[in-house]
Short mmCIF file of C-alpha atoms and ligand atoms in Angstrom, two decimals:
data_model
loop_
_atom_site.label_atom_id
_atom_site.label_comp_id
_atom_site.label_asym_id
_atom_site.label_seq_id
_atom_site.Cartn_x
_atom_site.Cartn_y
_atom_site.Cartn_z
CA UNK A 1 98.50 -138.57 -19.87
CA UNK A 2 97.62 -138.43 -23.56
CA UNK A 3 94.64 -136.71 -25.16
CA UNK A 4 92.47 -138.36 -27.77
CA UNK A 5 89.87 -137.00 -30.16
CA UNK A 6 86.19 -137.81 -29.69
CA UNK A 7 86.12 -138.74 -33.39
CA UNK A 8 88.98 -141.23 -33.13
CA UNK A 9 90.93 -140.24 -36.24
CA UNK A 10 93.64 -137.99 -34.84
CA UNK A 11 96.85 -139.02 -33.09
CA UNK A 12 96.96 -138.94 -29.28
CA UNK A 13 98.88 -135.88 -28.05
CA UNK A 14 100.21 -134.44 -24.79
CA UNK A 15 98.71 -131.55 -22.81
CA UNK A 16 101.12 -128.90 -24.16
CA UNK A 17 100.57 -130.14 -27.70
CA UNK A 18 96.82 -129.56 -27.57
CA UNK A 19 96.93 -126.44 -25.38
CA UNK A 20 97.26 -123.85 -28.14
CA UNK A 21 94.96 -125.54 -30.64
CA UNK A 22 91.22 -125.87 -30.95
CA UNK A 23 89.51 -128.77 -32.65
CA UNK A 24 91.44 -131.97 -33.33
CA UNK A 25 92.36 -132.38 -37.03
CA UNK A 26 89.49 -134.88 -37.48
CA UNK A 27 87.00 -132.26 -36.25
CA UNK A 28 86.60 -133.84 -32.83
CA UNK A 29 87.31 -132.51 -29.34
CA UNK A 30 90.17 -133.61 -27.13
CA UNK A 31 89.62 -135.58 -23.95
CA UNK A 32 92.07 -137.43 -21.71
CA UNK A 33 92.45 -141.13 -22.51
CA UNK A 34 91.13 -141.87 -19.02
CA UNK A 35 89.91 -139.69 -16.16
CA UNK A 36 92.24 -139.64 -13.14
CA UNK A 37 90.51 -141.20 -10.14
CA UNK A 38 90.31 -139.67 -6.68
CA UNK A 39 89.64 -142.06 -3.83
CA UNK A 40 87.97 -141.30 -0.54
CA UNK A 41 91.42 -140.96 1.04
CA UNK A 42 92.52 -138.57 -1.73
CA UNK A 43 89.45 -136.43 -1.17
CA UNK A 44 90.06 -136.32 2.57
CA UNK A 45 93.63 -135.19 1.96
CA UNK A 46 92.40 -132.45 -0.40
CA UNK A 47 89.86 -131.02 2.04
CA UNK A 48 91.11 -127.73 3.41
CA UNK A 49 93.68 -127.10 0.69
CA UNK A 50 93.90 -123.55 -0.60
CA UNK A 51 92.42 -123.00 -4.06
CA UNK A 52 95.85 -122.95 -5.70
CA UNK A 53 96.97 -126.13 -3.92
CA UNK A 54 93.72 -127.85 -4.82
CA UNK A 55 94.16 -126.76 -8.43
CA UNK A 56 97.66 -128.22 -8.43
CA UNK A 57 96.47 -131.51 -6.88
CA UNK A 58 93.93 -131.85 -9.70
CA UNK A 59 95.74 -130.37 -12.71
CA UNK A 60 98.99 -132.23 -12.03
CA UNK A 61 97.04 -135.44 -12.71
CA UNK A 62 96.17 -134.15 -16.19
CA UNK A 63 99.45 -132.50 -17.15
CA UNK A 64 102.62 -134.54 -17.39
CA UNK A 65 104.71 -132.56 -19.85
CA UNK A 66 105.22 -129.42 -17.77
CA UNK A 67 107.61 -129.87 -14.85
CA UNK A 68 105.68 -129.96 -11.55
CA UNK A 69 107.50 -126.96 -10.09
CA UNK A 70 106.68 -124.87 -13.18
CA UNK A 71 103.03 -125.94 -13.16
CA UNK A 72 102.83 -125.06 -9.48
CA UNK A 73 104.32 -121.61 -10.13
CA UNK A 74 101.85 -120.96 -12.99
CA UNK A 75 98.91 -121.96 -10.80
CA UNK A 76 100.11 -119.91 -7.81
CA UNK A 77 100.51 -116.86 -10.05
CA UNK A 78 96.96 -117.35 -11.40
CA UNK A 79 94.79 -118.04 -8.37
CA UNK A 80 95.62 -115.06 -6.15
CA UNK A 81 93.30 -113.11 -3.91
CA UNK A 82 94.21 -109.84 -5.63
CA UNK A 83 93.16 -111.25 -9.04
CA UNK A 84 89.78 -112.52 -7.75
CA UNK A 85 89.12 -109.48 -5.61
CA UNK A 86 85.52 -108.54 -6.43
CA UNK A 87 84.01 -110.41 -3.49
CA UNK A 88 80.62 -109.83 -1.97
CA UNK A 89 80.44 -108.41 1.54
CA UNK A 90 81.58 -111.02 4.06
CA UNK A 91 83.41 -113.20 1.54
CA UNK A 92 87.13 -113.90 1.74
CA UNK A 93 88.93 -113.23 -1.54
CA UNK A 94 91.58 -115.80 -0.57
CA UNK A 95 88.95 -118.50 -1.13
CA UNK A 96 89.01 -117.52 -4.86
CA UNK A 97 85.56 -119.16 -5.31
CA UNK A 98 83.81 -118.48 -2.00
CA UNK A 99 80.37 -119.88 -1.30
CA UNK A 100 77.39 -117.87 -0.14
CA UNK A 101 74.74 -119.64 1.90
CA UNK A 102 71.19 -118.67 0.96
CA UNK A 103 69.53 -121.11 3.32
CA UNK A 104 70.09 -124.64 4.61
CA UNK A 105 71.19 -126.82 1.70
CA UNK A 106 71.09 -123.97 -0.82
CA UNK A 107 74.26 -122.11 -1.79
CA UNK A 108 75.76 -119.89 -4.47
CA UNK A 109 79.34 -120.65 -5.59
CA UNK A 110 80.87 -117.29 -6.53
CA UNK A 111 82.87 -117.84 -9.70
CA UNK A 112 82.73 -114.24 -10.84
CA UNK A 113 85.10 -112.36 -8.59
CA UNK A 114 87.79 -112.07 -11.26
CA UNK A 115 88.70 -109.02 -13.38
CA UNK A 116 85.73 -109.20 -15.80
CA UNK A 117 83.08 -110.24 -13.25
CA UNK A 118 82.21 -113.51 -14.99
CA UNK A 119 83.17 -117.14 -14.45
CA UNK A 120 85.16 -117.27 -17.69
CA UNK A 121 88.01 -115.57 -15.79
CA UNK A 122 88.43 -118.76 -13.74
CA UNK A 123 89.81 -120.67 -16.71
CA UNK A 124 90.99 -117.87 -18.98
CA UNK A 125 93.41 -116.40 -16.43
CA UNK A 126 95.11 -119.80 -16.18
CA UNK A 127 95.15 -120.15 -19.94
CA UNK A 128 96.92 -116.78 -20.30
CA UNK A 129 99.72 -117.92 -18.01
CA UNK A 130 99.94 -121.39 -19.59
CA UNK A 131 100.05 -119.93 -23.11
CA UNK A 132 102.84 -117.53 -22.18
CA UNK A 133 104.82 -120.34 -20.54
CA UNK A 134 104.53 -122.80 -23.44
CA UNK A 135 105.16 -120.17 -26.13
CA UNK A 136 108.21 -118.78 -24.33
CA UNK A 137 109.62 -122.25 -23.83
CA UNK A 138 109.21 -123.12 -27.49
CA UNK A 139 110.34 -119.71 -28.71
CA UNK A 140 107.02 -119.17 -30.48
CA UNK A 141 104.42 -116.43 -30.71
CA UNK A 142 100.71 -116.40 -31.48
CA UNK A 143 98.13 -113.93 -32.71
CA UNK A 144 94.78 -114.70 -31.12
CA UNK A 145 91.85 -113.74 -33.30
CA UNK A 146 88.37 -113.85 -31.81
CA UNK A 147 84.84 -112.52 -32.10
CA UNK A 148 82.83 -111.55 -29.07
CA UNK A 149 79.50 -110.10 -28.08
CA UNK A 150 80.86 -109.44 -24.60
CA UNK A 151 81.97 -112.01 -22.02
CA UNK A 152 84.48 -114.21 -23.81
CA UNK A 153 86.33 -111.35 -25.43
CA UNK A 154 86.83 -109.38 -22.27
CA UNK A 155 87.90 -112.47 -20.29
CA UNK A 156 90.43 -113.31 -23.03
CA UNK A 157 91.81 -109.77 -23.14
CA UNK A 158 92.22 -109.52 -19.36
CA UNK A 159 93.95 -112.91 -19.37
CA UNK A 160 96.33 -112.15 -22.26
CA UNK A 161 97.15 -108.47 -21.64
CA UNK A 162 100.86 -107.86 -21.32
CA UNK A 163 101.73 -111.50 -21.99
CA UNK A 164 104.95 -112.18 -23.90
CA UNK A 165 104.56 -113.65 -27.36
CA UNK A 166 100.81 -113.08 -27.52
CA UNK A 167 98.75 -110.50 -29.40
CA UNK A 168 94.95 -110.40 -29.24
CA UNK A 169 92.78 -109.16 -32.11
CA UNK A 170 89.22 -109.06 -30.83
CA UNK A 171 86.29 -108.25 -33.10
CA UNK A 172 83.06 -106.96 -31.60
CA UNK A 173 79.95 -105.44 -33.19
CA UNK A 174 80.36 -101.64 -33.15
CA UNK A 175 78.04 -99.96 -30.61
CA UNK A 176 76.16 -103.18 -29.86
CA UNK A 177 77.72 -104.18 -26.53
CA UNK A 178 76.63 -102.62 -23.26
CA UNK A 179 78.45 -99.46 -22.23
CA UNK A 180 80.01 -101.31 -19.34
CA UNK A 181 81.26 -104.22 -21.45
CA UNK A 182 82.58 -101.84 -24.10
CA UNK A 183 84.42 -99.85 -21.45
CA UNK A 184 85.87 -103.00 -19.90
CA UNK A 185 87.44 -104.01 -23.18
CA UNK A 186 88.21 -100.72 -24.90
CA UNK A 187 89.81 -99.08 -21.86
CA UNK A 188 92.68 -101.58 -21.99
CA UNK A 189 95.74 -99.70 -23.20
CA UNK A 190 98.12 -102.66 -23.45
CA UNK A 191 100.21 -102.75 -26.62
CA UNK A 192 99.30 -106.38 -27.32
CA UNK A 193 95.53 -105.88 -27.22
CA UNK A 194 93.72 -104.76 -30.39
CA UNK A 195 90.00 -104.03 -30.10
CA UNK A 196 88.27 -103.88 -33.44
CA UNK A 197 84.74 -102.49 -33.59
CA UNK A 198 83.08 -103.94 -36.67
CA UNK A 199 80.32 -102.13 -38.53
CA UNK A 200 77.89 -105.04 -38.33
CA UNK A 201 76.46 -107.62 -35.95
CA UNK A 202 78.13 -110.43 -34.01
CA UNK A 203 77.63 -112.93 -36.85
CA UNK A 204 79.59 -110.61 -39.18
CA UNK A 205 82.47 -110.67 -36.70
CA UNK A 206 82.32 -114.43 -36.53
CA UNK A 207 82.29 -114.69 -40.32
CA UNK A 208 85.46 -112.60 -40.48
CA UNK A 209 87.17 -114.96 -38.02
CA UNK A 210 86.02 -117.96 -40.04
CA UNK A 211 87.26 -116.46 -43.29
CA UNK A 212 90.71 -115.91 -41.79
CA UNK A 213 90.78 -119.42 -40.30
CA UNK A 214 89.87 -120.90 -43.67
CA UNK A 215 92.83 -119.18 -45.32
CA UNK A 216 95.44 -121.79 -44.36
CA UNK A 217 98.32 -119.84 -45.79
CA UNK A 218 97.52 -116.62 -43.94
CA UNK A 219 96.74 -118.58 -40.79
CA UNK A 220 100.14 -120.27 -40.83
CA UNK A 221 102.09 -117.17 -41.81
CA UNK A 222 100.59 -115.06 -39.03
CA UNK A 223 100.32 -117.89 -36.47
CA UNK A 224 96.61 -117.30 -35.90
CA UNK A 225 95.30 -118.92 -32.73
CA UNK A 226 92.04 -118.93 -30.78
CA UNK A 227 90.80 -119.27 -27.23
CA UNK A 228 87.39 -120.72 -27.96
CA UNK A 229 85.21 -122.57 -25.54
CA UNK A 230 86.26 -126.02 -26.73
CA UNK A 231 89.84 -125.50 -25.55
CA UNK A 232 90.67 -128.38 -23.21
CA UNK A 233 92.70 -126.10 -20.91
CA UNK A 234 89.55 -124.12 -20.14
CA UNK A 235 87.53 -127.21 -19.32
CA UNK A 236 90.11 -128.75 -17.02
CA UNK A 237 90.63 -125.48 -15.13
CA UNK A 238 86.89 -125.44 -14.41
CA UNK A 239 86.96 -128.91 -12.83
CA UNK A 240 88.74 -127.43 -9.80
CA UNK A 241 85.90 -125.29 -8.45
CA UNK A 242 83.50 -128.22 -8.31
CA UNK A 243 85.89 -129.78 -5.78
CA UNK A 244 86.25 -126.47 -3.96
CA UNK A 245 82.47 -126.02 -3.80
CA UNK A 246 81.97 -129.61 -2.69
CA UNK A 247 84.41 -129.29 0.21
CA UNK A 248 82.92 -125.94 1.24
CA UNK A 249 79.44 -127.35 1.87
CA UNK A 250 80.23 -130.82 3.29
CA UNK A 251 81.86 -132.17 6.44
CA UNK A 252 82.96 -135.49 4.97
CA UNK A 253 82.91 -137.41 1.70
CA UNK A 254 79.84 -139.50 2.46
CA UNK A 255 77.63 -136.49 1.66
CA UNK A 256 76.60 -136.02 -1.95
CA UNK A 257 76.12 -132.53 -3.42
CA UNK A 258 74.19 -131.32 -6.47
CA UNK A 259 75.28 -128.46 -8.73
CA UNK A 260 73.08 -126.27 -10.90
CA UNK A 261 74.85 -124.76 -13.90
CA UNK A 262 73.63 -121.91 -16.14
CA UNK A 263 74.55 -123.40 -19.50
CA UNK A 264 75.22 -122.36 -23.09
CA UNK A 265 78.13 -124.09 -24.77
CA UNK A 266 78.11 -126.88 -22.16
CA UNK A 267 81.70 -126.09 -21.09
CA UNK A 268 80.99 -125.34 -17.46
CA UNK A 269 78.72 -128.31 -16.78
CA UNK A 270 81.04 -130.57 -18.81
CA UNK A 271 83.71 -129.80 -16.19
CA UNK A 272 81.20 -130.90 -13.53
CA UNK A 273 80.63 -134.14 -15.42
CA UNK A 274 84.39 -134.75 -15.46
CA UNK A 275 84.68 -134.00 -11.73
CA UNK A 276 81.94 -136.57 -11.13
CA UNK A 277 83.70 -139.14 -13.34
CA UNK A 278 86.85 -138.57 -11.27
CA UNK A 279 85.07 -139.65 -8.11
CA UNK A 280 83.77 -136.41 -6.63
CA UNK A 281 80.49 -137.37 -4.86
CA UNK A 282 78.15 -135.34 -7.05
CA UNK A 283 74.49 -136.32 -6.99
CA UNK A 284 72.80 -134.28 -9.72
CA UNK A 285 74.20 -132.01 -12.39
CA UNK A 286 71.38 -129.62 -13.19
CA UNK A 287 71.66 -128.17 -16.71
CA UNK A 288 69.86 -124.82 -16.67
CA UNK A 289 69.09 -123.11 -19.97
CA UNK A 290 67.26 -119.94 -20.93
CA UNK A 291 64.76 -119.74 -23.80
CA UNK A 292 67.45 -121.31 -25.99
CA UNK A 293 66.63 -124.71 -24.59
CA UNK A 294 68.31 -127.20 -26.93
CA UNK A 295 70.10 -128.86 -24.03
CA UNK A 296 67.00 -129.02 -21.84
CA UNK A 297 65.22 -130.69 -24.73
CA UNK A 298 67.98 -133.28 -25.02
CA UNK A 299 68.10 -134.15 -21.33
CA UNK A 300 64.31 -134.54 -21.30
CA UNK A 301 63.87 -136.48 -24.55
CA UNK A 302 67.18 -137.89 -25.77
CA UNK A 303 66.84 -135.90 -28.99
CA UNK A 304 69.51 -133.30 -29.78
CA UNK A 305 68.30 -130.73 -32.34
CA UNK A 306 70.76 -127.87 -32.63
CA UNK A 307 69.32 -124.71 -34.18
CA UNK A 308 70.79 -122.08 -36.45
CA UNK A 309 71.41 -118.46 -35.55
CA UNK A 310 68.09 -117.45 -37.14
CA UNK A 311 66.35 -119.59 -34.49
CA UNK A 312 68.43 -118.41 -31.57
CA UNK A 313 66.67 -115.86 -29.35
CA UNK A 314 68.34 -112.76 -27.95
CA UNK A 315 67.56 -112.93 -24.24
CA UNK A 316 68.36 -111.11 -21.03
CA UNK A 317 70.88 -113.86 -20.18
CA UNK A 318 72.81 -113.27 -23.41
CA UNK A 319 75.87 -115.40 -22.62
CA UNK A 320 73.61 -118.46 -22.81
CA UNK A 321 72.09 -117.56 -26.19
CA UNK A 322 73.54 -120.63 -27.85
CA UNK A 323 71.73 -123.29 -29.85
CA UNK A 324 74.64 -125.53 -30.74
CA UNK A 325 76.54 -126.54 -27.62
CA UNK A 326 80.09 -127.15 -28.79
CA UNK A 327 81.28 -129.03 -25.71
CA UNK A 328 78.28 -131.34 -25.69
CA UNK A 329 80.20 -133.76 -27.93
CA UNK A 330 82.55 -134.49 -25.02
CA UNK A 331 79.73 -135.77 -22.83
CA UNK A 332 78.06 -137.73 -25.63
CA UNK A 333 81.38 -139.48 -26.30
CA UNK A 334 81.32 -140.74 -22.69
CA UNK A 335 77.60 -141.57 -22.85
CA UNK A 336 78.05 -143.81 -25.90
CA UNK A 337 80.82 -145.71 -24.11
CA UNK A 338 83.64 -143.69 -25.71
CA UNK A 339 82.77 -145.16 -29.09
CA UNK A 340 84.47 -142.72 -31.49
CA UNK A 341 82.84 -144.25 -34.59
CA UNK A 342 79.43 -143.65 -33.05
CA UNK A 343 80.36 -140.10 -32.00
CA UNK A 344 81.69 -139.32 -35.47
CA UNK A 345 78.50 -140.63 -37.06
CA UNK A 346 76.33 -138.50 -34.75
CA UNK A 347 78.29 -135.32 -35.47
CA UNK A 348 78.31 -135.99 -39.17
CA UNK A 349 74.55 -135.64 -38.83
CA UNK A 350 74.86 -132.49 -36.70
CA UNK A 351 77.41 -130.88 -39.01
CA UNK A 352 75.05 -131.33 -41.94
CA UNK A 353 72.26 -129.57 -40.06
CA UNK A 354 70.36 -132.55 -38.69
CA UNK A 355 69.40 -133.74 -35.23
CA UNK A 356 70.05 -137.10 -33.57
CA UNK A 357 68.08 -139.33 -31.24
CA UNK A 358 69.87 -141.40 -28.59
CA UNK A 359 66.81 -143.41 -27.52
CA UNK A 360 67.76 -146.15 -29.95
CA UNK A 361 70.49 -148.54 -28.74
CA UNK A 362 69.63 -147.77 -25.09
CA UNK A 363 72.07 -144.86 -24.74
CA UNK A 364 69.58 -142.36 -23.41
CA UNK A 365 68.37 -144.88 -20.81
CA UNK A 366 71.82 -144.54 -19.20
CA UNK A 367 71.51 -140.78 -18.73
CA UNK A 368 70.53 -141.09 -15.06
CA UNK A 369 73.84 -142.87 -14.33
CA UNK A 370 75.55 -139.60 -15.16
CA UNK A 371 73.41 -137.50 -12.80
CA UNK A 372 72.10 -135.11 -15.44
CA UNK A 373 68.73 -133.41 -15.09
CA UNK A 374 67.64 -130.16 -16.71
CA UNK A 375 65.20 -127.30 -16.93
CA UNK A 376 64.73 -123.99 -18.71
CA UNK A 377 63.93 -120.47 -17.66
CA UNK A 378 62.63 -117.37 -19.40
CA UNK A 379 62.70 -113.60 -19.00
CA UNK A 380 59.76 -113.48 -16.59
CA UNK A 381 61.31 -116.23 -14.46
CA UNK A 382 64.61 -114.36 -14.34
CA UNK A 383 62.99 -111.12 -13.23
CA UNK A 384 60.93 -112.93 -10.59
CA UNK A 385 63.92 -114.94 -9.32
CA UNK A 386 66.08 -111.79 -9.03
CA UNK A 387 63.30 -110.04 -7.08
CA UNK A 388 62.61 -113.02 -4.80
CA UNK A 389 66.30 -113.61 -4.08
CA UNK A 390 66.70 -109.97 -3.10
CA UNK A 391 63.59 -110.02 -0.93
CA UNK A 392 64.32 -113.33 0.76
CA UNK A 393 68.08 -113.24 1.22
CA UNK A 394 69.14 -109.63 0.56
CA UNK A 395 71.31 -110.96 -2.28
CA UNK A 396 71.29 -109.53 -5.82
CA UNK A 397 72.08 -112.08 -8.53
CA UNK A 398 72.60 -111.61 -12.24
CA UNK A 399 70.30 -112.95 -14.96
CA UNK A 400 72.37 -116.06 -15.79
CA UNK A 401 72.65 -117.08 -12.15
CA UNK A 402 68.90 -116.46 -11.89
CA UNK A 403 68.33 -119.06 -14.62
CA UNK A 404 70.49 -121.46 -12.62
CA UNK A 405 68.66 -120.80 -9.36
CA UNK A 406 65.21 -120.98 -10.93
CA UNK A 407 65.91 -124.40 -12.41
CA UNK A 408 67.73 -125.59 -9.25
CA UNK A 409 64.63 -124.96 -7.13
CA UNK A 410 62.74 -127.58 -9.14
CA UNK A 411 65.35 -130.22 -8.30
CA UNK A 412 65.88 -129.75 -4.56
CA UNK A 413 65.72 -132.64 -2.14
CA UNK A 414 65.94 -132.40 1.63
CA UNK A 415 69.07 -134.54 1.99
CA UNK A 416 71.32 -132.99 -0.63
CA UNK A 417 72.98 -129.58 -0.61
CA UNK A 418 72.37 -127.72 -3.90
CA UNK A 419 75.12 -125.40 -5.12
CA UNK A 420 74.14 -122.90 -7.82
CA UNK A 421 77.11 -121.67 -9.83
CA UNK A 422 77.16 -117.87 -9.97
CA UNK A 423 78.45 -117.23 -13.48
CA UNK A 424 78.43 -113.42 -13.48
CA UNK A 425 78.05 -110.55 -11.05
CA UNK A 426 74.91 -108.41 -11.43
CA UNK A 427 76.93 -105.25 -12.10
CA UNK A 428 77.72 -106.71 -15.50
CA UNK A 429 74.08 -106.73 -16.60
CA UNK A 430 72.86 -103.47 -15.12
CA UNK A 431 69.85 -102.89 -17.40
CA UNK A 432 68.25 -106.20 -16.44
CA UNK A 433 68.80 -105.50 -12.75
CA UNK A 434 67.19 -102.09 -13.10
CA UNK A 435 64.25 -103.75 -14.82
CA UNK A 436 63.89 -106.33 -12.05
CA UNK A 437 64.57 -104.20 -8.99
CA UNK A 438 64.01 -100.61 -10.10
CA UNK A 439 67.60 -99.73 -9.30
CA UNK A 440 71.08 -100.75 -10.36
CA UNK A 441 73.05 -103.19 -8.26
CA UNK A 442 76.13 -102.06 -6.45
CA UNK A 443 79.21 -102.02 -8.61
CA UNK A 444 82.66 -102.89 -7.22
CA UNK A 445 84.21 -99.54 -6.28
CA UNK A 446 87.29 -100.11 -8.45
CA UNK A 447 85.05 -100.15 -11.54
CA UNK A 448 83.17 -96.93 -10.84
CA UNK A 449 83.60 -94.51 -13.70
CA UNK A 450 85.09 -97.11 -16.02
CA UNK A 451 82.88 -95.74 -18.82
CA UNK A 452 84.73 -92.42 -18.81
CA UNK A 453 88.23 -93.86 -19.12
CA UNK A 454 90.00 -93.25 -22.44
CA UNK A 455 89.24 -95.99 -24.99
CA UNK A 456 91.51 -97.56 -27.59
CA UNK A 457 89.83 -99.26 -30.57
CA UNK A 458 89.73 -99.34 -34.35
CA UNK A 459 86.50 -99.18 -36.36
CA UNK A 460 86.41 -101.47 -39.39
CA UNK A 461 83.92 -102.62 -42.01
CA UNK A 462 82.89 -106.28 -41.98
CA UNK A 463 85.59 -107.35 -44.40
CA UNK A 464 87.92 -110.32 -44.15
CA UNK A 465 90.45 -108.51 -46.36
CA UNK A 466 90.50 -105.54 -43.98
CA UNK A 467 91.17 -107.62 -40.88
CA UNK A 468 93.94 -109.50 -42.67
CA UNK A 469 95.58 -106.21 -43.66
CA UNK A 470 95.21 -104.96 -40.10
CA UNK A 471 96.85 -108.05 -38.64
CA UNK A 472 99.65 -107.90 -41.21
CA UNK A 473 100.30 -104.23 -40.39
CA UNK A 474 100.41 -104.84 -36.65
CA UNK A 475 102.63 -107.90 -36.37
C1 LIG B 501 79.69 -118.31 -20.89
C2 LIG B 501 78.64 -118.08 -19.86
C3 LIG B 501 77.68 -119.06 -19.53
C4 LIG B 501 77.58 -120.38 -20.26
O1 LIG B 501 78.65 -121.24 -19.97
P1 LIG B 501 78.96 -122.49 -20.92
O2 LIG B 501 80.26 -123.01 -20.43
O3 LIG B 501 79.06 -121.93 -22.32
O4 LIG B 501 77.84 -123.45 -20.77
C5 LIG B 501 76.78 -118.78 -18.51
N1 LIG B 501 76.79 -117.60 -17.86
C6 LIG B 501 77.70 -116.64 -18.15
C7 LIG B 501 77.64 -115.34 -17.40
C8 LIG B 501 78.66 -116.84 -19.14
O5 LIG B 501 79.54 -115.86 -19.43
#
């Protein structure tokens, strides 16, 4: 299996060759040359597999340059009940992504039982083990530099802590994350984790990362890497739980299932699109956005108009506050018939700050063939959905999942189970829960008092020179 760039001007590479990188050299995103196909008989054989065995059945079709026994060992080490232990009452941690039935044909798929209480652990934990394996094998090391306003940074740190050959330098805006998120990250005492609290806002942190990445010499000398959301390894790991969720709510493969996905960078729902292309009987893929509704606008009109950070709202589902969906290019590549010249032309427009319209040439008319529908939600909807879900089902959901559920309800049909992906646990967004319900949600016992643990971090001004010096002094 080789991987090609959506922009068609980079050489095809193997899984391990693209694993540690980000964008392809031509600026495109990697996708497999073809999607592996699963027949009805394959699906029947996969029903009832454990999460790890299911992950192996799927990932082994995408990875052909890691020996099968090694891949199996990496997967078994990743998807363990004790790693995904923060289950709700009545759920079995061994399921890794258990479902929770709200009512007939309406389910939550719990993707947030991992160490940082958000779905990013599903892929990032695998990435940590894959990185360590590939680096060790090649005798290499990497220094991961990232910027975070919360979720991605903590998922990356929990995935990479203690891993051989890997150091993590994570920039976050000083005193701007929630107390809980700060404690999650800063209480890590591992030698290979460096938390850097920047005097500034998230954009300042991102600018520092960009400045380092643009310094080719420094980047090469210090082997600077990233774990951003366009990493193919993250996408492919997320394909697995669509299969798991599908099997959990169906008796046989003649039943179609719809999934509703709280979306920002389009990584999660892109994995659903790939699962559908592989033959999983998915009916609709519901793209749920918050007030930052660029994707909803596209799926309703065929016009994609990314916005800048000045036009991106800060909302109570902050992990979806994104107005330029980096993984969206992967889907558009498929939609335009995998025409890389067309994709490159479209993103040349996007990269120079313009929008594009896919109504011409009949592309947008094909959108229904891919199952996509969409909707958006806002703060009032989130609060109301959290309250109603508590009242009706005695279940407390977080703000992102509330966006997903709110939009899902507009796309229900009597014949098709709807699975809403739960992308974070409510304990992670306590203030919003207090606002909605008048009291905090229950926090997993193991995390009680996390705010009073000793914290390890370095405060720094928003200076590219300072972060370079820091990296140089600590490698
Ligand atoms: C990252 C994130 C999302 C958005 O996922 P994308 O893959 O970027 O679309 C939604 N909810 C939560 C809680 C997240 O952390």
